[in-house]
Tab-separated table of C-alpha atoms and ligand atoms in Angstrom:
chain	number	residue	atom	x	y	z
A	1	UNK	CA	-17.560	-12.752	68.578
A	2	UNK	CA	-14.875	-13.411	66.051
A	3	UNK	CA	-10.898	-12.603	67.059
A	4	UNK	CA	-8.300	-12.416	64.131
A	5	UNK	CA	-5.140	-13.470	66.173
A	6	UNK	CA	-1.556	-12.049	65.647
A	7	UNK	CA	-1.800	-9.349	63.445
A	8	UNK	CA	1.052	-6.478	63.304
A	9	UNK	CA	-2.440	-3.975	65.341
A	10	UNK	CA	-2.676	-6.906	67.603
A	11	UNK	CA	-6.030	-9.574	68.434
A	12	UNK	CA	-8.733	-7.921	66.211
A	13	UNK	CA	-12.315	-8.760	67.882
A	14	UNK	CA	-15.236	-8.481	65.542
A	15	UNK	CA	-18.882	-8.592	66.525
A	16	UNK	CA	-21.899	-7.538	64.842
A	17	UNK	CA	-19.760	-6.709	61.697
A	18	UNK	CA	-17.770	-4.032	63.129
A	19	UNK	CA	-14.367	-4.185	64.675
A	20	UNK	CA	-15.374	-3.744	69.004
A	21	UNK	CA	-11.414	-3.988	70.020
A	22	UNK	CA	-8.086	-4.271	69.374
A	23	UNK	CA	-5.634	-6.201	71.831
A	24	UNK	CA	-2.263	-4.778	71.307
A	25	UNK	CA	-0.761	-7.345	73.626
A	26	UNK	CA	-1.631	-10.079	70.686
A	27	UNK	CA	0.851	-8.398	67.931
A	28	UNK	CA	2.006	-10.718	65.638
A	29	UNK	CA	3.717	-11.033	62.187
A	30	UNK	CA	-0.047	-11.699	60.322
A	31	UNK	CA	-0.377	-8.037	58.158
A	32	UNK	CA	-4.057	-6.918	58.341
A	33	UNK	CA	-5.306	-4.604	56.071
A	34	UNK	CA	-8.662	-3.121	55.294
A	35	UNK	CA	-10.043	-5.050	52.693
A	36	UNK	CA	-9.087	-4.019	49.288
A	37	UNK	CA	-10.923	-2.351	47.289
A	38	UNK	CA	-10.413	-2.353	43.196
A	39	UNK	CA	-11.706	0.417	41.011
A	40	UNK	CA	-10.996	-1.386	37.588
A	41	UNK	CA	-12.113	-5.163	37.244
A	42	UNK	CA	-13.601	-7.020	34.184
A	43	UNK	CA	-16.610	-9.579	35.616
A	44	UNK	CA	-17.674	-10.540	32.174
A	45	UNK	CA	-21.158	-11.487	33.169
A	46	UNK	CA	-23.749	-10.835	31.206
A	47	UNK	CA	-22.065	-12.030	28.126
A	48	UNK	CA	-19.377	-14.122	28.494
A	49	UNK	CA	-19.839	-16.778	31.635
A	50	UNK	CA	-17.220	-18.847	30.158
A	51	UNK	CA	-14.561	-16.476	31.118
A	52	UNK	CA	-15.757	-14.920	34.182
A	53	UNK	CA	-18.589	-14.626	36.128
A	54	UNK	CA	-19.345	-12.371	38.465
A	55	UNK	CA	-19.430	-14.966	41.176
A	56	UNK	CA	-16.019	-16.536	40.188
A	57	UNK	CA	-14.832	-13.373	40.162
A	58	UNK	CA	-15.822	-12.289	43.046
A	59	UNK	CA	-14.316	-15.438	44.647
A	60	UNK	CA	-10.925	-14.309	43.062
A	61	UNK	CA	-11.135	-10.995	44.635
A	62	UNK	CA	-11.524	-12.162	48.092
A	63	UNK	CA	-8.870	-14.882	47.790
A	64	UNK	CA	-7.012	-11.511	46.461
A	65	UNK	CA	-8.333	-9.820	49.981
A	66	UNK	CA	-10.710	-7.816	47.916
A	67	UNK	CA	-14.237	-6.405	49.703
A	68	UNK	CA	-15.474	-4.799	46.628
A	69	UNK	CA	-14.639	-4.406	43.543
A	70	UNK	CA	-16.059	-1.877	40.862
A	71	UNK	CA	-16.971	-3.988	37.555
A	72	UNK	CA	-16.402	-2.546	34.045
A	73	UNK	CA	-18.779	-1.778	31.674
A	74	UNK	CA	-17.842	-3.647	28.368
A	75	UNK	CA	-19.853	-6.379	28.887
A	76	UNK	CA	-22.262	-8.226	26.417
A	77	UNK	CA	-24.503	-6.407	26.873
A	78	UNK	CA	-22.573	-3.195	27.603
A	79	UNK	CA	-23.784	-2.244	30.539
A	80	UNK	CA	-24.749	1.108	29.543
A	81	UNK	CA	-28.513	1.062	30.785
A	82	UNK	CA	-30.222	1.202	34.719
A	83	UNK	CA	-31.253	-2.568	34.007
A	84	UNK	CA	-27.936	-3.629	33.071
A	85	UNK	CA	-26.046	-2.391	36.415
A	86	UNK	CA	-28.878	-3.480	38.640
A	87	UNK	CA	-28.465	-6.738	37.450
A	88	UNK	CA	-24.532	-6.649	37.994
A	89	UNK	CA	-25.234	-5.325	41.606
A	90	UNK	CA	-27.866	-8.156	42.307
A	91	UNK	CA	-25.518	-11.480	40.960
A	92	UNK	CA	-22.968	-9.387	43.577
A	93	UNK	CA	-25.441	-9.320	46.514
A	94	UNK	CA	-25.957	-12.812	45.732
A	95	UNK	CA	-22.893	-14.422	45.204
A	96	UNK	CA	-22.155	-12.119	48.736
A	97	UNK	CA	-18.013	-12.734	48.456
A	98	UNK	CA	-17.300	-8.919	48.212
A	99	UNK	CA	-19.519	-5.748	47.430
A	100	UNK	CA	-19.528	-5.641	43.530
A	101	UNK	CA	-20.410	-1.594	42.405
A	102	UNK	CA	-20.919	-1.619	38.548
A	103	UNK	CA	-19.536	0.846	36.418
A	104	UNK	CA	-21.840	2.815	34.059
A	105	UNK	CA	-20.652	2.959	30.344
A	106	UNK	CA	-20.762	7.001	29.086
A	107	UNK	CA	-21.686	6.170	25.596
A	108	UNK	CA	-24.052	3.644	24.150
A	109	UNK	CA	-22.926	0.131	23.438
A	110	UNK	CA	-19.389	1.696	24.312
A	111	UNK	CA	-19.844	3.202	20.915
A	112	UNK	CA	-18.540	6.872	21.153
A	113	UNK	CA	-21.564	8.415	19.720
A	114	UNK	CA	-24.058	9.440	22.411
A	115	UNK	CA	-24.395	10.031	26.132
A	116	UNK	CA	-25.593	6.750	27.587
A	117	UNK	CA	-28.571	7.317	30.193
A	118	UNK	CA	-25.806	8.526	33.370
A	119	UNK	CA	-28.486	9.920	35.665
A	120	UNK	CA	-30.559	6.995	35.128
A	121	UNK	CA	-27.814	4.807	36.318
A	122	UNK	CA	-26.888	7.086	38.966
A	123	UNK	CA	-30.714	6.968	40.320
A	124	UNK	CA	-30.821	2.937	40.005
A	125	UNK	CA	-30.615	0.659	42.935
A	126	UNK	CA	-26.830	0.068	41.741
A	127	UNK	CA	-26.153	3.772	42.540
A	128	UNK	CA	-23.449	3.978	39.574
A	129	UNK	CA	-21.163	6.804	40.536
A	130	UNK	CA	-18.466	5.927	38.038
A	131	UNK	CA	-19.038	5.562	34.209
A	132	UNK	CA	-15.928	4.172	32.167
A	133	UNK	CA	-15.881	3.020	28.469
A	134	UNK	CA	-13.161	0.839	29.491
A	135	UNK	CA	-11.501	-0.897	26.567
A	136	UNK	CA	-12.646	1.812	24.261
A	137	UNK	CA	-11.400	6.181	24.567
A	138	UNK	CA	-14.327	8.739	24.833
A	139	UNK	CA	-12.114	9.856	22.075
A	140	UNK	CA	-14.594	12.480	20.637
A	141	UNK	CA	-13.575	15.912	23.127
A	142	UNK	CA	-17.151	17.198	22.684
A	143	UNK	CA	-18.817	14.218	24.374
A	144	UNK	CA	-16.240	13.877	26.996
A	145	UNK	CA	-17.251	17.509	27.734
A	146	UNK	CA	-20.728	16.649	28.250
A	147	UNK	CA	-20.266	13.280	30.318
A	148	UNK	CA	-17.844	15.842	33.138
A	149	UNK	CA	-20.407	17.952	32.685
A	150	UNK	CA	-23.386	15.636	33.559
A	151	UNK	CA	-21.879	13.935	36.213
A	152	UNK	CA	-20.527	16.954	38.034
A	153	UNK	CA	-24.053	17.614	39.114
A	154	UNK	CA	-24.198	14.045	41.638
A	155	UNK	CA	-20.206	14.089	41.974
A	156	UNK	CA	-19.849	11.446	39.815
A	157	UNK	CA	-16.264	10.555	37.862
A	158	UNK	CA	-15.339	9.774	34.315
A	159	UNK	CA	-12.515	7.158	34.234
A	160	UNK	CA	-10.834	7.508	30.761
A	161	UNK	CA	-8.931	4.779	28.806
A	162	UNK	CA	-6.531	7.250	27.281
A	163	UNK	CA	-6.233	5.999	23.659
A	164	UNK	CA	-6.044	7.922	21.325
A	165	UNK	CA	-7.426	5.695	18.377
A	166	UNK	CA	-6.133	7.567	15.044
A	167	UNK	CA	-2.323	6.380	16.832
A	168	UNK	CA	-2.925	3.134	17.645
A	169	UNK	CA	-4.708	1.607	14.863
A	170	UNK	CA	-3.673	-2.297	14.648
A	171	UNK	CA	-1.362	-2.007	17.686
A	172	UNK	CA	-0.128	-4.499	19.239
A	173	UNK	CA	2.740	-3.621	21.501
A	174	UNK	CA	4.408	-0.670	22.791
A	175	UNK	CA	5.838	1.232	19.969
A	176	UNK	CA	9.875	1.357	20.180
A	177	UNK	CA	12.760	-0.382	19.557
A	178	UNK	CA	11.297	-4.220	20.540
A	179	UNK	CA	8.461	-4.020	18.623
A	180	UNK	CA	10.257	-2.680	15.555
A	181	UNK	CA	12.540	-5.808	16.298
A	182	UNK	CA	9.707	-8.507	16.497
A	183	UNK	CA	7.625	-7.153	13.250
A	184	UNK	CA	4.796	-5.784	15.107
A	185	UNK	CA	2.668	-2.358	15.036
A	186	UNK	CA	3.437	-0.147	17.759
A	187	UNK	CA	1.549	1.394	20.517
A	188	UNK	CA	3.003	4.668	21.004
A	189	UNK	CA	2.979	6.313	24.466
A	190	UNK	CA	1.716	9.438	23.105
A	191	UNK	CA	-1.550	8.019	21.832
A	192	UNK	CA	-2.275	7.913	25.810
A	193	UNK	CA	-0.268	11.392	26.350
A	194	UNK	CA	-2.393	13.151	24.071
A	195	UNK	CA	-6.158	12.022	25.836
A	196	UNK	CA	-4.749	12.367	28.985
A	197	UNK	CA	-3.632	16.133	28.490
A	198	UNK	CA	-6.281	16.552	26.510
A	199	UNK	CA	-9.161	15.524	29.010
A	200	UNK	CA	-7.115	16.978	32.636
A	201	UNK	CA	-7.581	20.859	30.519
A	202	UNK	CA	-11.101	19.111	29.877
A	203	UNK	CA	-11.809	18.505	33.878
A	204	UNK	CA	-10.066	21.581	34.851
A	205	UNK	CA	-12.246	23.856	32.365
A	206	UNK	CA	-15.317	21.549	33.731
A	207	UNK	CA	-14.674	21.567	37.503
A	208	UNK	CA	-15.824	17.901	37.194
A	209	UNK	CA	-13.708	14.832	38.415
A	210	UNK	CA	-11.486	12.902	36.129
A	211	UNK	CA	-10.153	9.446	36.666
A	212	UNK	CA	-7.540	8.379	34.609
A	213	UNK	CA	-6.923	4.050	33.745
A	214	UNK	CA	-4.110	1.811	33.848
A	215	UNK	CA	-1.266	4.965	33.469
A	216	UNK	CA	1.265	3.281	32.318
A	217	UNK	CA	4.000	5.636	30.971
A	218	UNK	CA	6.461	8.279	32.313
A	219	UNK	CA	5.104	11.536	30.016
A	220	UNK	CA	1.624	10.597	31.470
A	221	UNK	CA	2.791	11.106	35.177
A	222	UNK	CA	4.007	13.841	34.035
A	223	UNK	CA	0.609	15.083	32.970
A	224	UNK	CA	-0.598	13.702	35.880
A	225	UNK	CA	1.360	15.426	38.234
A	226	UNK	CA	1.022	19.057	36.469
A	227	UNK	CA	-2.914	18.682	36.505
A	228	UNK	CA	-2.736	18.440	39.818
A	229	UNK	CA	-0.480	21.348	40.658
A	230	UNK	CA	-2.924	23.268	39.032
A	231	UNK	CA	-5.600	22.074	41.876
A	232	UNK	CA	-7.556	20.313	38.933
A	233	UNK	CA	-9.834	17.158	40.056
A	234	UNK	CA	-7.701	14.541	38.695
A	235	UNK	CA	-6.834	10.941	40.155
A	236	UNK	CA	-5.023	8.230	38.349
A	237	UNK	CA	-4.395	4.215	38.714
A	238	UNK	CA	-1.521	2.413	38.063
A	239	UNK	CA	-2.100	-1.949	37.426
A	240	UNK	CA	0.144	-4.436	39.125
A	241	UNK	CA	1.584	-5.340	35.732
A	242	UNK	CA	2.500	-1.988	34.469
A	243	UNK	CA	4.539	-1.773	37.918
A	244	UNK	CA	6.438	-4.929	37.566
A	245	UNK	CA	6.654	-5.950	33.900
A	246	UNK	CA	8.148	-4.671	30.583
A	247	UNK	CA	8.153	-4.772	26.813
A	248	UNK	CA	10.779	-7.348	27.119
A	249	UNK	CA	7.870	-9.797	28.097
A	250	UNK	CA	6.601	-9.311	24.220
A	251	UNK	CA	10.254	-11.673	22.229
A	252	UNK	CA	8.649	-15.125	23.083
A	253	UNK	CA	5.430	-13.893	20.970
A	254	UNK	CA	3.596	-15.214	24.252
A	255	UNK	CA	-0.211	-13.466	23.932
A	256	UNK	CA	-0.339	-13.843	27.458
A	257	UNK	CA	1.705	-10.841	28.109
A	258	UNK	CA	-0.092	-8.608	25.454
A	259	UNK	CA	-2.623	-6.161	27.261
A	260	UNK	CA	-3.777	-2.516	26.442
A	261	UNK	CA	-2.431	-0.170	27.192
A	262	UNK	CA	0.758	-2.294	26.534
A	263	UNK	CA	3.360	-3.015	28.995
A	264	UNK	CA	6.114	-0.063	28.586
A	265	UNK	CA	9.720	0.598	29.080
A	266	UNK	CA	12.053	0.330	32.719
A	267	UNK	CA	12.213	4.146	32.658
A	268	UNK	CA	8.450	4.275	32.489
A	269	UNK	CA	8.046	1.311	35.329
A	270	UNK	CA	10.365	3.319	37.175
A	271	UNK	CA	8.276	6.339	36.753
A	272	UNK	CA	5.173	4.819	37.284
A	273	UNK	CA	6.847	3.195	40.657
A	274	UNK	CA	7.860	6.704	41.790
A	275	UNK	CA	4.479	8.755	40.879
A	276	UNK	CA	3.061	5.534	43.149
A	277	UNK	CA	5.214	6.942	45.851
A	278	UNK	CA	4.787	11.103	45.471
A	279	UNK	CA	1.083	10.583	45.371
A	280	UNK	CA	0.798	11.683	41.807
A	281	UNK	CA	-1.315	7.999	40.892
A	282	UNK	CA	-3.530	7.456	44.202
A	283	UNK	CA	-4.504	4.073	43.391
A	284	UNK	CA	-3.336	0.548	42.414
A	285	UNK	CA	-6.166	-1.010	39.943
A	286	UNK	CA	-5.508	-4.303	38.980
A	287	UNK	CA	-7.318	-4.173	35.354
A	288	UNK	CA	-8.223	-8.162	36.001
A	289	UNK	CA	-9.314	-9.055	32.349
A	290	UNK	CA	-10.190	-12.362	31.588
A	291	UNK	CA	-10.302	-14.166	28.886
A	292	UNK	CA	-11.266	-17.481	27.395
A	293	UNK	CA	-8.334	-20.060	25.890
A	294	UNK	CA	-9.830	-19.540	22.724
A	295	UNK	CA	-9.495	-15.899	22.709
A	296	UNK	CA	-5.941	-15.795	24.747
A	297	UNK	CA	-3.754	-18.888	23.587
A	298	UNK	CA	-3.660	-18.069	19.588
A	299	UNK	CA	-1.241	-16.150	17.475
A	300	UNK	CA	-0.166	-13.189	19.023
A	301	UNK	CA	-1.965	-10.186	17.045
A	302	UNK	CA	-5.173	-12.290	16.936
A	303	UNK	CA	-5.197	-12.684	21.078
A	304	UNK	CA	-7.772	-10.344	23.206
A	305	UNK	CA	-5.495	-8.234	25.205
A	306	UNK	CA	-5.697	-8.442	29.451
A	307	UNK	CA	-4.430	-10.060	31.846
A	308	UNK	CA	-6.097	-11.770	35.389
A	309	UNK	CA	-4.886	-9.827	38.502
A	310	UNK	CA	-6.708	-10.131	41.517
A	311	UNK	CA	-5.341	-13.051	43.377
A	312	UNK	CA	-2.045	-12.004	42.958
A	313	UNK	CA	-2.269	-8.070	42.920
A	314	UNK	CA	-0.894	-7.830	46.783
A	315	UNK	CA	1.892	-9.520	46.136
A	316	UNK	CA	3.009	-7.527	43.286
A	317	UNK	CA	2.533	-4.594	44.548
A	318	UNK	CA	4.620	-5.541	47.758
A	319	UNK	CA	7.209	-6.987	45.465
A	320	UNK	CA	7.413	-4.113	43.501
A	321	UNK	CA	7.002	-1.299	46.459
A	322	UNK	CA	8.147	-2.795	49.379
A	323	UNK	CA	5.979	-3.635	52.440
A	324	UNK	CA	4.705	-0.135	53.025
A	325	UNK	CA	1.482	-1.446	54.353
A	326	UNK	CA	0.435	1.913	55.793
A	327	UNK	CA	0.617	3.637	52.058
A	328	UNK	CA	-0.533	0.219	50.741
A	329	UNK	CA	-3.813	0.303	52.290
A	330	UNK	CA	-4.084	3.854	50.690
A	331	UNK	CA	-3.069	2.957	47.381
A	332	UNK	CA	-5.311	-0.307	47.187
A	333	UNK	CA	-8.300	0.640	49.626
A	334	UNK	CA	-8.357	4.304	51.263
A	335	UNK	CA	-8.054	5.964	47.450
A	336	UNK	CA	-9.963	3.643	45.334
A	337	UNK	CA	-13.110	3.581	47.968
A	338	UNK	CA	-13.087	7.582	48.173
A	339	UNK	CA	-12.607	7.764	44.392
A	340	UNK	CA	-15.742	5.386	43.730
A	341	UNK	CA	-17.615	6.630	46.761
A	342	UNK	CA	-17.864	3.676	48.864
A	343	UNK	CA	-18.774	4.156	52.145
A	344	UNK	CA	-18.460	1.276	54.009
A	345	UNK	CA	-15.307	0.947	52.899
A	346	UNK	CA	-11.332	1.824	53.252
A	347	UNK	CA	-11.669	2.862	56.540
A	348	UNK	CA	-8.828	2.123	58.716
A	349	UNK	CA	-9.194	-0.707	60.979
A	350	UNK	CA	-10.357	0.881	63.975
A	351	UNK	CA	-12.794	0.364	66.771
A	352	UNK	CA	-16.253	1.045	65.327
A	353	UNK	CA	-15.308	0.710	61.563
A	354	UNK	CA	-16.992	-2.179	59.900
A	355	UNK	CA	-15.335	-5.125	60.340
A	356	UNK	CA	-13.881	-5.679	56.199
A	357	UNK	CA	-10.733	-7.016	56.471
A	358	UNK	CA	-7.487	-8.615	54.771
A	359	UNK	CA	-5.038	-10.778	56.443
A	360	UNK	CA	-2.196	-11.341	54.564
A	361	UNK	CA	0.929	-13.634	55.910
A	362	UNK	CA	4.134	-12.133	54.281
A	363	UNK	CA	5.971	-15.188	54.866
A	364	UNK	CA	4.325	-17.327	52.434
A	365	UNK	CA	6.068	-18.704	48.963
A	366	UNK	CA	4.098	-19.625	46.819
A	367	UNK	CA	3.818	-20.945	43.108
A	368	UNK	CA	1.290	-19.181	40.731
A	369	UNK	CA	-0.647	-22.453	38.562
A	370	UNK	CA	-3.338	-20.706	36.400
A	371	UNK	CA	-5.793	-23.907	36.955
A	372	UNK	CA	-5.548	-23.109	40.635
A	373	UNK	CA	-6.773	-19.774	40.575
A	374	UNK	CA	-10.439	-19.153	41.198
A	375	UNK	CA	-11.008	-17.036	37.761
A	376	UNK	CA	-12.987	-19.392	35.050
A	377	UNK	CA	-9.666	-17.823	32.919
A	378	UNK	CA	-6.281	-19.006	33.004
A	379	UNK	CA	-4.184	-15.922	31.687
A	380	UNK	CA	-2.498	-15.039	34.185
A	381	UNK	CA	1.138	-13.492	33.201
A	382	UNK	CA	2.676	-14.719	36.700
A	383	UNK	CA	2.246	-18.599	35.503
A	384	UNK	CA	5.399	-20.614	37.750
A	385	UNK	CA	6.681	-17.506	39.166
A	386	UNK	CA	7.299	-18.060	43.007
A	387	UNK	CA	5.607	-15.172	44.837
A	388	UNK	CA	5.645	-14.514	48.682
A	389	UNK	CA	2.785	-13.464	50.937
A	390	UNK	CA	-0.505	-14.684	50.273
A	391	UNK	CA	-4.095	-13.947	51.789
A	392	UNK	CA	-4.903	-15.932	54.689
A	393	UNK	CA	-8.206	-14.728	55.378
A	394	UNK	CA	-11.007	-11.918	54.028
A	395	UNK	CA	-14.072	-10.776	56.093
A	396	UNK	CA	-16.839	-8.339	54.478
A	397	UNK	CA	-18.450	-7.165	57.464
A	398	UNK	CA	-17.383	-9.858	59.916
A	399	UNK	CA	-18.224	-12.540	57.857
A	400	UNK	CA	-15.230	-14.556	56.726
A	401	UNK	CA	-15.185	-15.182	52.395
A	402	UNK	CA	-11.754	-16.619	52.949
A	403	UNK	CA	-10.301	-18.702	55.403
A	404	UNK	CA	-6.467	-20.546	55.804
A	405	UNK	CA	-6.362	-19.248	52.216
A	406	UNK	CA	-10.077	-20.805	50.884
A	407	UNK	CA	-12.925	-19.502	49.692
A	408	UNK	CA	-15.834	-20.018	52.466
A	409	UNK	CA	-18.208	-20.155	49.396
B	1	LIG	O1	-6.038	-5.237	28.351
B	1	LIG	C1	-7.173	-4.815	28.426
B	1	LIG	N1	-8.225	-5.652	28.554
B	1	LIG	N2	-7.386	-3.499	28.389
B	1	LIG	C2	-8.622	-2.971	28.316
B	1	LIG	O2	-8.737	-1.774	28.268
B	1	LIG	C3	-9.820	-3.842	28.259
B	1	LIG	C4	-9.522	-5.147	28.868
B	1	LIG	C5	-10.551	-6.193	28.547
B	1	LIG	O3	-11.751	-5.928	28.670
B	1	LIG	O4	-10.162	-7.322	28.234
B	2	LIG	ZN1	-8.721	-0.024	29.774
């Protein structure tokens, strides 16, 4: 029997993986959560093990509070066959820190051209549900048509990076008054407008479930918002960064702020922050993106764009929303399990639910070091910033990954 003492529910007592009782008469200030879950994380592995792997990464998720996590597809190679995901899902089972579900790619190699094999994946021991060419737009409509078409039939979801490549061809910041300051090629918020109403009449005509990444402007909440008056299938993310940070961020030229799509305007943080709230974007996503030194600390227009986001995502979000805990464990665990179909996950904690849990002490201050952090990558955009509340503990299934803020393995 494990107890979790002085939480805001009360004692928590664990046995057998599954919560058997909570104590009310043990409240305390110690938040517990269900353990996060993230739709949109970047493992790296196979590929490129010098960035991330998907045991380090895994390790940063729990000391994020993570329980799962749903890696991307844009790995080397693209993980765009039943072979590739299974062996995803088995470095996951074995590096046993949280539940790792890989994304399928839709198209081969991430290339835009032709279906990848979708049932395949869907039938493989990974059980891929969700198939993303993250980092690249399904930006041919006929294709698109067929992926929401193929995966209707096992209630699987596209998640679209809305790009629109013809507008943002050698981008490298949001287009607008900054970037016409600072000499560099803009990223206009309609090249992400345009997909996104583009592929919510897409779903709609379908019937089939769209997921749309990383939102990060005002005219696509918009979107959002009208695509789901209509009743359409449509759920969106919002990252940690796109909630706190601007533009702005771009003068000192430092690549470590440069991430697709880029970070906006105030109005559109202030949109995204209120779409958070009226339930037009169900789900925070933290888009963690490593990348190697090499790749990261250069000149600013040759530097990968991303930015590392799961040990610091619940503090963000807190920051940035307030400590709505009951809407956060929607936003970061309720929404993205039911979107990616995990079942033994987001459930409130309750008596009989499995026992995966965060415990997260909003008291803490603490100072972000990038060589701390548990990712094999350093980029981190909250580098000296004092944050407060930090994970004290994780269990997946009773089992404790993190303890007095450490990784058990
Ligand atoms: O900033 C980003 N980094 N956006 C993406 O869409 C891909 C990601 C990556 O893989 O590094
Ligand atoms: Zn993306």
């Amino acid at each position: 029997m494990t107890v979790i003492s002085g939480t805001q529910l009360g004692d928590i007592h664990i046995e057998d993986g599954r919560v058997v009782a909570i104590d009310e008469a043990g409240k305390g200030a110690l938040v517990a959560l269900p353990g996060l879950v993230d739709l949109h994380t970047h493992l790296r592995e196979p590929g490129r093990e010098d960035a991330e792997t998907v045991e380090s990464g895994s390790r940063a998720a729990a000391l994020g509070g993570y329980t799962a996590v749903c890696a991307m597809a844009n790995t080397s190679p693209v993980a765009d066959t039943a072979g590739v995901v299974e062996q995803v899902w088995r470095l996951g089972r074995e590096a046993a820190l949280v539940d790792v579900q890989p994304i399928g790619a839709v198209t081969v190699g991430l290339a835009g051209e032709q279906l990848a094999e979708l049932g395949a994946m869907a039938d493989s021991a990974a059980r891929v549900r969700v198939f993303s060419d993250d980092g690249h737009c399904v930006s041919d409509p006929r294709l698109m048509r067929r992926a929401l078409e193929y995966v209707k039939a096992f209630d699987g979801v596209i998640a679209q990076h809305a790009e629109e490549p013809r507008l943002t061809t050698g981008a490298q910041m949001n287009e607008g008054e900054v970037a016409a300051r600072l000499g560099l090629t803009g990223w206009p918020a309609v090249a992400e407008e345009a997909i996104i109403a583009r592929d919510v009449l897409l779903a709609g005509h379908v019937g089939a479930r769209l997921h749309i990444c990383h939102v990060s402007t005002a005219g696509s909440v918009e979107l959002i918002r009208w695509a789901k008056s209509k009743g359409w299938r449509v759920t969106a993310e919002v990252t940690p960064h796109h909630l706190l940070l601007t533009e702005d961020r771009a003068t000192q030229y430092d690549p470590v702020f440069k991430v697709n799509p880029p970070l906006r305007t105030e109005a559109d943080v202030l949109a995204l922050r209120a779409g958070l709230l009226d339930g037009t974007i169900d789900v925070v996503a933290t888009d963690h993106a490593p990348h190697s030194v090499e790749d990261k600390e250069c000149e600013w227009a040759y530097a990968r764009p991303g930015m590392l986001g799961l040990e610091t995502a619940l503090a963000i979000v807190v920051q940035t929303m307030g400590p709505k805990w009951d809407r956060i464990a929607d936003w970061m665990s309720a929404a993205p399990a039911r979107i990616a179909g995990l079942t033994g996950h987001g459930a409130a904690i309750e008596v009989g639910q499995p026992a995966n849990i965060a415990i997260f002490d909003p008291s803490v201050r603490w100072t972000v070091d990038p060589t701390a952090l548990a990712s094999r990558s350093r980029n981190t955009p909250y580098a000296g910033m004092e944050l407060r509340g930090r994970i004290e503990a994780t269990y997946l299934r009773g089992e404790p990954t993190v303890l007095n803020g450490k990784a058990t393995r």
